[in-house]
PDB file of C-alpha atoms in Angstrom:
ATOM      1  CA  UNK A   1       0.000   0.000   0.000  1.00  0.00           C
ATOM      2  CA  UNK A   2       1.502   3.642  -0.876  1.00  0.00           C
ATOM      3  CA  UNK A   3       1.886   5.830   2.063  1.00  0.00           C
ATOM      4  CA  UNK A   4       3.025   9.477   1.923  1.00  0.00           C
ATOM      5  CA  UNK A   5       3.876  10.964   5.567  1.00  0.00           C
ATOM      6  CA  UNK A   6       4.163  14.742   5.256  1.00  0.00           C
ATOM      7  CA  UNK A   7       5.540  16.714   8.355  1.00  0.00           C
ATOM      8  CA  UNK A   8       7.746  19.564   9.318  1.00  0.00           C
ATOM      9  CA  UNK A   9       5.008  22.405   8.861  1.00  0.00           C
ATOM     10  CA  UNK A  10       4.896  24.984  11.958  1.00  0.00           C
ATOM     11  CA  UNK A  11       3.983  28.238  12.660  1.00  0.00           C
ATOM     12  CA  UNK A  12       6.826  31.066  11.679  1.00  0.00           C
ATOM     13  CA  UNK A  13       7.343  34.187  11.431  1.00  0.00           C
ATOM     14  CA  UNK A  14       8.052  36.292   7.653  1.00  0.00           C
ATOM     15  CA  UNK A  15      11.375  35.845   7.155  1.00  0.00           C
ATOM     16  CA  UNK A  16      11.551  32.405   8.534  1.00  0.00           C
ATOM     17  CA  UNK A  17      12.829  29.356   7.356  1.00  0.00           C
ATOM     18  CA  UNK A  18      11.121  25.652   7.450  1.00  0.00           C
ATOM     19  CA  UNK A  19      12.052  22.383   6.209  1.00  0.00           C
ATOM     20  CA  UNK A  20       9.044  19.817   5.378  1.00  0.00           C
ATOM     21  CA  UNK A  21       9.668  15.876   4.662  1.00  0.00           C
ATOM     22  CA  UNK A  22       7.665  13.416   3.374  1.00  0.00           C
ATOM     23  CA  UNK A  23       8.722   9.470   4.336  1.00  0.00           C
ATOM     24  CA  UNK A  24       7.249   6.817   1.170  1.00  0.00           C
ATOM     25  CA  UNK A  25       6.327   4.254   1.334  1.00  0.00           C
ATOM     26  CA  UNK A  26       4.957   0.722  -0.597  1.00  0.00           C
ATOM     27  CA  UNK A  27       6.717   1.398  -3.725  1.00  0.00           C
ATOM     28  CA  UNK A  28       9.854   2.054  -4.929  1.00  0.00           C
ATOM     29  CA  UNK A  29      10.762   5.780  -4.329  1.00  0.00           C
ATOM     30  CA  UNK A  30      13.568   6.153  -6.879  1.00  0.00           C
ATOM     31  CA  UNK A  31      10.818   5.086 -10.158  1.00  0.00           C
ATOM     32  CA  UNK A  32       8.721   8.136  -9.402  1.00  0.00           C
ATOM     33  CA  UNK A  33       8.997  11.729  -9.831  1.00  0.00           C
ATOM     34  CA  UNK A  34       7.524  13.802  -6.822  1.00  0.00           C
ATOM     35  CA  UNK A  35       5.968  17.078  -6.510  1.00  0.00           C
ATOM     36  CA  UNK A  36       4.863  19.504  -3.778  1.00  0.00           C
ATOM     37  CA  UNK A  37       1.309  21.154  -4.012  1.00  0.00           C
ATOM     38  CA  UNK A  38      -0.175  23.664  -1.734  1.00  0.00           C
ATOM     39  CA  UNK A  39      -3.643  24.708  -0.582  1.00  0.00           C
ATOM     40  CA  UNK A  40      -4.361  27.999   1.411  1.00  0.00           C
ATOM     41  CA  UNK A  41      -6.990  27.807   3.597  1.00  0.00           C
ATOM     42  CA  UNK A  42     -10.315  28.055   2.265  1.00  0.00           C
ATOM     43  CA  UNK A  43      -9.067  27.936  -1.168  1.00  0.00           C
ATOM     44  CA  UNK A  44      -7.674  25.785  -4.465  1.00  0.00           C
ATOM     45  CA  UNK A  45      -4.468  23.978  -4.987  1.00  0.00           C
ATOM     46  CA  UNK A  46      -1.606  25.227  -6.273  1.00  0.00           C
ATOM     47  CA  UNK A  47       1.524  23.492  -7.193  1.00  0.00           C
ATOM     48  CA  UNK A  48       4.726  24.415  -5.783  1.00  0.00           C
ATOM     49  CA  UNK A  49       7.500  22.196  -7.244  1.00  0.00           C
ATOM     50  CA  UNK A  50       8.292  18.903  -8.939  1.00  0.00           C
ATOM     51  CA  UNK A  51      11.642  16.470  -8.933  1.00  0.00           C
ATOM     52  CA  UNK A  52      12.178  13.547 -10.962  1.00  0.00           C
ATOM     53  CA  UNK A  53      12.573  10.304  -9.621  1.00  0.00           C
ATOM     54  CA  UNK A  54      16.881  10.615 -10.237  1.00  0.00           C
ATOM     55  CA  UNK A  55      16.571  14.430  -8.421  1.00  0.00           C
ATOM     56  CA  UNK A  56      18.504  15.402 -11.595  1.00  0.00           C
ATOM     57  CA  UNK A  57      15.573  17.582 -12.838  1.00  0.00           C
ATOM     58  CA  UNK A  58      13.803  20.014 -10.597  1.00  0.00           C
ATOM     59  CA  UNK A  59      10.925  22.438 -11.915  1.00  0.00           C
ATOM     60  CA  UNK A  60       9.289  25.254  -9.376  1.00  0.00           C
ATOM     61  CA  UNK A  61       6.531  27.419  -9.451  1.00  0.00           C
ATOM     62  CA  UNK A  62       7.192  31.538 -10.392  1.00  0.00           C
ATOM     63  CA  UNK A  63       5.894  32.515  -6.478  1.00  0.00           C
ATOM     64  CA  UNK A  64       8.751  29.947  -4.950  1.00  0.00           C
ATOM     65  CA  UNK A  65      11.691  30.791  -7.260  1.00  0.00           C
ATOM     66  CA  UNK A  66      14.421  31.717  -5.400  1.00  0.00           C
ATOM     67  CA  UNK A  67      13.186  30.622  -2.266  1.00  0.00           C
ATOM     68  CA  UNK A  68      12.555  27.096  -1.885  1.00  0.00           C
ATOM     69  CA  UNK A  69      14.553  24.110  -2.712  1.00  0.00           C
ATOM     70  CA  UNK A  70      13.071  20.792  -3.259  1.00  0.00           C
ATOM     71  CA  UNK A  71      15.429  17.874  -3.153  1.00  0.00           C
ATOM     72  CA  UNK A  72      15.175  13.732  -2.160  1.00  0.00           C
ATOM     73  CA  UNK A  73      16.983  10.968  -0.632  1.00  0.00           C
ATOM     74  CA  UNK A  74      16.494   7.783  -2.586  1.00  0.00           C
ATOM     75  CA  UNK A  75      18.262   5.730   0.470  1.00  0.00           C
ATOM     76  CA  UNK A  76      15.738   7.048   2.579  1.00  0.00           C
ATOM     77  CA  UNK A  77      12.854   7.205   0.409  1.00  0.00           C
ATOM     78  CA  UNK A  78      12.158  10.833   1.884  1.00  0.00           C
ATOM     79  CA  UNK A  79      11.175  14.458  -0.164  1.00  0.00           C
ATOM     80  CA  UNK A  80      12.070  17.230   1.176  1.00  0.00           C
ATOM     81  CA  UNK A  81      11.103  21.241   0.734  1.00  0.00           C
ATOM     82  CA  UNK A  82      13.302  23.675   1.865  1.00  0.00           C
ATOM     83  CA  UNK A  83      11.370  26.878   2.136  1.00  0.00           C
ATOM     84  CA  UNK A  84      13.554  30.088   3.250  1.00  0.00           C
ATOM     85  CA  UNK A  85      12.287  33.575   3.031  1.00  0.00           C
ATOM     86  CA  UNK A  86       8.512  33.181   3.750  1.00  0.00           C
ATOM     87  CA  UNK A  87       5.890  34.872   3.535  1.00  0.00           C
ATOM     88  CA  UNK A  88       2.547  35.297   4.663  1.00  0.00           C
ATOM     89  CA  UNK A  89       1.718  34.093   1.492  1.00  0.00           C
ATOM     90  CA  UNK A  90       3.085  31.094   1.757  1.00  0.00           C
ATOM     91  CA  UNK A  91       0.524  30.124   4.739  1.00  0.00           C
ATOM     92  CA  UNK A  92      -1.289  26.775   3.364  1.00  0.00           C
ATOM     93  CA  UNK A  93      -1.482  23.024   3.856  1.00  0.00           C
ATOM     94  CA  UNK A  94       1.540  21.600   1.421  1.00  0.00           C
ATOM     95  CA  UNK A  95       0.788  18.134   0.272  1.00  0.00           C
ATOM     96  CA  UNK A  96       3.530  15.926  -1.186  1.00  0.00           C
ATOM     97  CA  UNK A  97       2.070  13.772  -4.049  1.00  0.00           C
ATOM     98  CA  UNK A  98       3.025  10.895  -6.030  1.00  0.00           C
ATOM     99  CA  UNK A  99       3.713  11.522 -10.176  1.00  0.00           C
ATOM    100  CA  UNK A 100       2.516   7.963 -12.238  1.00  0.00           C
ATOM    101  CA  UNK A 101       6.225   8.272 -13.753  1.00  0.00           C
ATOM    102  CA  UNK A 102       9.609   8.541 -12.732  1.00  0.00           C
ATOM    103  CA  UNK A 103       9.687  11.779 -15.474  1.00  0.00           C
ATOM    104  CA  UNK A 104       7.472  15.104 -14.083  1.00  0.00           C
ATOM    105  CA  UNK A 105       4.248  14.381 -15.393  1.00  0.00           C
ATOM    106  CA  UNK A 106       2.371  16.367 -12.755  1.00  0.00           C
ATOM    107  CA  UNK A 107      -0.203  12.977 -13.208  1.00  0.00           C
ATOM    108  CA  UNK A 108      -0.054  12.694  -9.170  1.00  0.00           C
ATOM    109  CA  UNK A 109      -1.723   9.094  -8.310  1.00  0.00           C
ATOM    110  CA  UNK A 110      -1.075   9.454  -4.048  1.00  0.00           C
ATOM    111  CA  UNK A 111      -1.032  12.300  -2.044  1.00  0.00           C
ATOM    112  CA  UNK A 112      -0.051  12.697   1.374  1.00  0.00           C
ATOM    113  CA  UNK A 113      -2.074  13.637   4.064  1.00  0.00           C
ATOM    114  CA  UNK A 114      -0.552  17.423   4.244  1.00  0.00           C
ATOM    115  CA  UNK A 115       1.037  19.660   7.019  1.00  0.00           C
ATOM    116  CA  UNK A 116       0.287  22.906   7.554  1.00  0.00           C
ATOM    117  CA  UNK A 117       3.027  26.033   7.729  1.00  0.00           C
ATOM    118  CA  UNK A 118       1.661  29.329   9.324  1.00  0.00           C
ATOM    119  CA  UNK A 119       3.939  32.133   8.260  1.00  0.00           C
ATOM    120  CA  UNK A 120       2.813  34.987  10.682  1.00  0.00           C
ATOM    121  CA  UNK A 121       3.996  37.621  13.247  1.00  0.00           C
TER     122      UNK A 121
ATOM    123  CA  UNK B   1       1.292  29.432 -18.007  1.00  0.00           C
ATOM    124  CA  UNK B   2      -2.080  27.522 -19.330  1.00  0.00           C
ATOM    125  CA  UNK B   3      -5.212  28.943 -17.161  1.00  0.00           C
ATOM    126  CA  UNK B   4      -8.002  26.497 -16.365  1.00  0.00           C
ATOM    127  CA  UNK B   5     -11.209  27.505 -15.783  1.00  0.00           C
ATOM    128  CA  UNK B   6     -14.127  25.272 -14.265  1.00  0.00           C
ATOM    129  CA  UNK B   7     -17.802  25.665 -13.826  1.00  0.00           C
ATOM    130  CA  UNK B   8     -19.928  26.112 -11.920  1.00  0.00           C
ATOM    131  CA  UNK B   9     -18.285  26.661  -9.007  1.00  0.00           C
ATOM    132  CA  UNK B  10     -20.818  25.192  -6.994  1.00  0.00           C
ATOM    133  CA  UNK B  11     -23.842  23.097  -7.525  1.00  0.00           C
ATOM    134  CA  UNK B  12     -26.609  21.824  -5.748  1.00  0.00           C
ATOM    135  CA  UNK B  13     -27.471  18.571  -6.527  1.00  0.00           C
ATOM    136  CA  UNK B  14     -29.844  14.826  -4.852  1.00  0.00           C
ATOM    137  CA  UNK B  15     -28.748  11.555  -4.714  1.00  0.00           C
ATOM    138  CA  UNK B  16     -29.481   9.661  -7.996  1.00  0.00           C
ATOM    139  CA  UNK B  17     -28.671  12.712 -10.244  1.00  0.00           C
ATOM    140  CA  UNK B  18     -26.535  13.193 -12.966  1.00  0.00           C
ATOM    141  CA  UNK B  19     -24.046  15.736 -12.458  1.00  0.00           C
ATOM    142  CA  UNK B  20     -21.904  17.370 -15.324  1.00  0.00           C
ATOM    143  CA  UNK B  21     -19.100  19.569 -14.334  1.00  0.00           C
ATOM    144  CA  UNK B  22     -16.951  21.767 -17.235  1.00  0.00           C
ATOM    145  CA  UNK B  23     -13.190  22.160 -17.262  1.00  0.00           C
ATOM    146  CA  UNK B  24     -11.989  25.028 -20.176  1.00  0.00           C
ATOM    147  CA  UNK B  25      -8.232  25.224 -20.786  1.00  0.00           C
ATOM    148  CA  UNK B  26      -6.761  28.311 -22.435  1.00  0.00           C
ATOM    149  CA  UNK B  27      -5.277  26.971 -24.952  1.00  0.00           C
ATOM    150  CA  UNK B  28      -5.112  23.287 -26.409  1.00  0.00           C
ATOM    151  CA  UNK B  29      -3.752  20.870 -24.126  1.00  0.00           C
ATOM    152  CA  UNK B  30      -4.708  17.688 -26.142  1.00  0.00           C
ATOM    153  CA  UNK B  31      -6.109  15.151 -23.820  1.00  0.00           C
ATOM    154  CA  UNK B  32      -3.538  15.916 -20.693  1.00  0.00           C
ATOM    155  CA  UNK B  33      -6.215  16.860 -18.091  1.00  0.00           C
ATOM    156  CA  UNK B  34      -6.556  14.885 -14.766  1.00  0.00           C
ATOM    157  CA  UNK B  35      -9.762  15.628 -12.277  1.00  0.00           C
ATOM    158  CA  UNK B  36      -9.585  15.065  -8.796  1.00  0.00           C
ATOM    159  CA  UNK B  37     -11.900  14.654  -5.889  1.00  0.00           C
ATOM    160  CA  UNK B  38     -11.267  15.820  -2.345  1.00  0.00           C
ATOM    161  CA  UNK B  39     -13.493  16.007   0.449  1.00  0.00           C
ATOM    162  CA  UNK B  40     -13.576  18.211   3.803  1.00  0.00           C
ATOM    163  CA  UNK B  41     -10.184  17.854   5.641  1.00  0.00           C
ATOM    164  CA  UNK B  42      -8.556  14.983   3.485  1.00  0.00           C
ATOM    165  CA  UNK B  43      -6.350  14.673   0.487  1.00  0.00           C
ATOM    166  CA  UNK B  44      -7.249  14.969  -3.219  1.00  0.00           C
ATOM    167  CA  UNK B  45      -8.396  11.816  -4.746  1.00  0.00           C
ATOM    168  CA  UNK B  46      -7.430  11.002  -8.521  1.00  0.00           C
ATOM    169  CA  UNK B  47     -10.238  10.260 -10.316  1.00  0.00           C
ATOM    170  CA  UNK B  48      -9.706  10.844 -13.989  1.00  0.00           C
ATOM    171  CA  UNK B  49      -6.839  11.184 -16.323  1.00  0.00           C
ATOM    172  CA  UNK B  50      -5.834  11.882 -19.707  1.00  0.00           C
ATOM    173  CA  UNK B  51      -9.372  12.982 -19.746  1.00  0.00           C
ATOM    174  CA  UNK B  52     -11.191   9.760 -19.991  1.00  0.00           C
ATOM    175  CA  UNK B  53      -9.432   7.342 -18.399  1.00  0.00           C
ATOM    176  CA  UNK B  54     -10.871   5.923 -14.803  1.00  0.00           C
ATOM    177  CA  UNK B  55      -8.448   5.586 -12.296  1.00  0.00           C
ATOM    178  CA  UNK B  56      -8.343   1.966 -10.810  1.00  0.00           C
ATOM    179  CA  UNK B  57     -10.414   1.610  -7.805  1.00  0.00           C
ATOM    180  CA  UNK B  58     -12.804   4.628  -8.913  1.00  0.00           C
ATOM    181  CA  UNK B  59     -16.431   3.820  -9.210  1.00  0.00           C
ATOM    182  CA  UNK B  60     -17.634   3.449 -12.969  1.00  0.00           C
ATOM    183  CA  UNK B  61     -20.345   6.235 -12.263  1.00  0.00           C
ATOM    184  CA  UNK B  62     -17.257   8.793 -13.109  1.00  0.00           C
ATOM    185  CA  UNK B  63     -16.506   9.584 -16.483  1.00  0.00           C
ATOM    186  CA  UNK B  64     -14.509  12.125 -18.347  1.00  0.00           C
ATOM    187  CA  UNK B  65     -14.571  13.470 -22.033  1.00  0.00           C
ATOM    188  CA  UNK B  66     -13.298  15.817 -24.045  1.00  0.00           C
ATOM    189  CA  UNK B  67      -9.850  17.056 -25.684  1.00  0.00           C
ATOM    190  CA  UNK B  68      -8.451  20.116 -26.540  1.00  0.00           C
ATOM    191  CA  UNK B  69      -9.424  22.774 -24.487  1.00  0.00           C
ATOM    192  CA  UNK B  70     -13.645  21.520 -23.222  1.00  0.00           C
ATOM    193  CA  UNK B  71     -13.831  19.154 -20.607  1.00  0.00           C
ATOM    194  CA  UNK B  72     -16.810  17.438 -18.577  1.00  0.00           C
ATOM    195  CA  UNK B  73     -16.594  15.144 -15.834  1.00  0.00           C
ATOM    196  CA  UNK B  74     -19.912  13.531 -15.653  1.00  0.00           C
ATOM    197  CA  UNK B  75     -21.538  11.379 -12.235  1.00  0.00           C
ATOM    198  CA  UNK B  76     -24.216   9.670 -13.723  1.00  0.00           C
ATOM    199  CA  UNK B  77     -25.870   8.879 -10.453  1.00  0.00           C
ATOM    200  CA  UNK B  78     -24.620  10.773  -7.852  1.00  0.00           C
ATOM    201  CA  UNK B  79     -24.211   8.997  -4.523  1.00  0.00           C
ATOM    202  CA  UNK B  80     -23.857  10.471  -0.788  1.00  0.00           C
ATOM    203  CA  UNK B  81     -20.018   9.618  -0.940  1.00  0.00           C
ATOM    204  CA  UNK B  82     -19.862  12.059  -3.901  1.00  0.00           C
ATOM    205  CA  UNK B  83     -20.825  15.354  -2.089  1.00  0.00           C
ATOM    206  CA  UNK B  84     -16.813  16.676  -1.815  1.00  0.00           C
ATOM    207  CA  UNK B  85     -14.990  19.319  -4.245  1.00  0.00           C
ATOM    208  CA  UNK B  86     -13.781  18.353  -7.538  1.00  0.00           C
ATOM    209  CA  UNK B  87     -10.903  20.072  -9.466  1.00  0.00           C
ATOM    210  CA  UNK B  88      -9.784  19.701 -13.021  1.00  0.00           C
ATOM    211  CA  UNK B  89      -5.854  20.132 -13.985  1.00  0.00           C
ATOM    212  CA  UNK B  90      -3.897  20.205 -16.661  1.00  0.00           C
ATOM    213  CA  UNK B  91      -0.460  18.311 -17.324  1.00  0.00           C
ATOM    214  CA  UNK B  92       0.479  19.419 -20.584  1.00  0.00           C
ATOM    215  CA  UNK B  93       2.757  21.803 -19.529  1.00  0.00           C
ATOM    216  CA  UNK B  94       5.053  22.871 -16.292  1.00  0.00           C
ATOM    217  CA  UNK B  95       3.555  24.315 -14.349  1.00  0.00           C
ATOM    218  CA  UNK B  96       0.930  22.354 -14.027  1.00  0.00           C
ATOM    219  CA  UNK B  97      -2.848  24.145 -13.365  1.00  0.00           C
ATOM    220  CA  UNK B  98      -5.761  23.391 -11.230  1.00  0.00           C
ATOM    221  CA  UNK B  99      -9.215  24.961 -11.711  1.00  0.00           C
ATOM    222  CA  UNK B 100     -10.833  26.913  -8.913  1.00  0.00           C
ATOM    223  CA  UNK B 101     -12.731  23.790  -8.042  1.00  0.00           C
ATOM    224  CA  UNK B 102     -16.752  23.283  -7.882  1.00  0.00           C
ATOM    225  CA  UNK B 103     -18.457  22.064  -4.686  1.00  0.00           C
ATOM    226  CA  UNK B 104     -21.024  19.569  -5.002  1.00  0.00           C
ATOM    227  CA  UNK B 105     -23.117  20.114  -2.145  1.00  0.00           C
ATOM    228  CA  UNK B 106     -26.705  18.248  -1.061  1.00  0.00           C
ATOM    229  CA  UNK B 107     -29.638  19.754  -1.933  1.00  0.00           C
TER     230      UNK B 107
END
């Protein structure tokens, strides 16, 4: 059974810096590409950043540029988002989710159940 | 970057109808759109992709057409399980695009 384990969200101030994870499971890590996607509260999604299943590609969204760095440890099956700089903005639920192919597809089969990052003073 | 516009936003709708929700892309995207289900407090659920294909495990009442830039996902007897929001996205290009979503509420 796939199982995606986000964490690491937490309440910060602008300015701040976070670092969110999310532990796979029940398939094999390195075969898919991953993506982050957020969701402010109350509203749609809105996708944040992809990696391919090597790490050797990496595609981000305009708003994130600059500012976040998504990476992954096959060994460990783990994703990671490294978000410096935020913003108020930024305040949502982020979701990892599964791509359906080790390229960036952006076809995302699994998601994770989400953690939340509060970027406030 | 390709907008995606759905509608309605919201419907209305009683157990046992048919429900048609529209998915417009800005420009052509061939058949690369994906619709997803999530309901209050969870995860989004794949439903669709490449427009007409059912994801495994999804109830036959779900069904997607269309190409180019008009899509419809269509329940063709909506159930109490159903009532969530659905969202239509393209992956033809990077980065990829979600419609605002329509909320299928219980009338």
């Amino acid at each position: 059974e796939v199982q995606l384990l986000d964490s690491g969200g937490d309440s910060v101030q602008p300015g701040g810096s976070l670092r969110l994870s999310c532990a796979a499971s029940g398939f094999t890590f390195s075969s898919n590409a991953m993506s982050w996607v957020r969701q402010a509260p109350g509203k749609g999604l809105e996708w944040v950043s992809g990696i391919s299943g090597s790490g050797g590609s990496k595609y981000y969204a305009d708003s994130v540029k600059g500012r976040f760095t998504i990476s992954r440890d096959n060994s460990k099956n783990t994703l990671f988002l490294q978000m410096n700089n935020l913003r108020a903005e930024d305040t949502a639920l982020y979701y990892c989710a599964k791509d359906a192919s080790r390229t960036v597809t952006t076809l995302y089969d699994y998601w994770g159940q989400g953690t939340l990052v509060t970027v406030s003073s | 970057d390709i907008q995606v516009t759905q509608s309605p936003s919201s419907l209305s709708a009683s157990v046992g109808d048919r429900v048609t929700i529209s998915c417009r892309a800005s420009q052509s995207i061939s058949s690369y759109l994906n619709w997803y289900q999530q309901k209050q407090g969870k995860a989004p659920k794949l439903l669709i992709y490449a427009a007409s294909s059912l994801q495994s495990g999804v109830p036959s009442r779900f069904s997607g057409t269309g190409s180019g830039t008009d899509f419809t996902l269509t329940i063709s007897s909506l159930q109490p399980e159903d009532f969530a929001t659905y969202y239509c996205q393209q992956s033809y290009s990077t980065p990829p695009t979600f419609g605002q979503g329509t909320k299928v509420e219980i009338k």
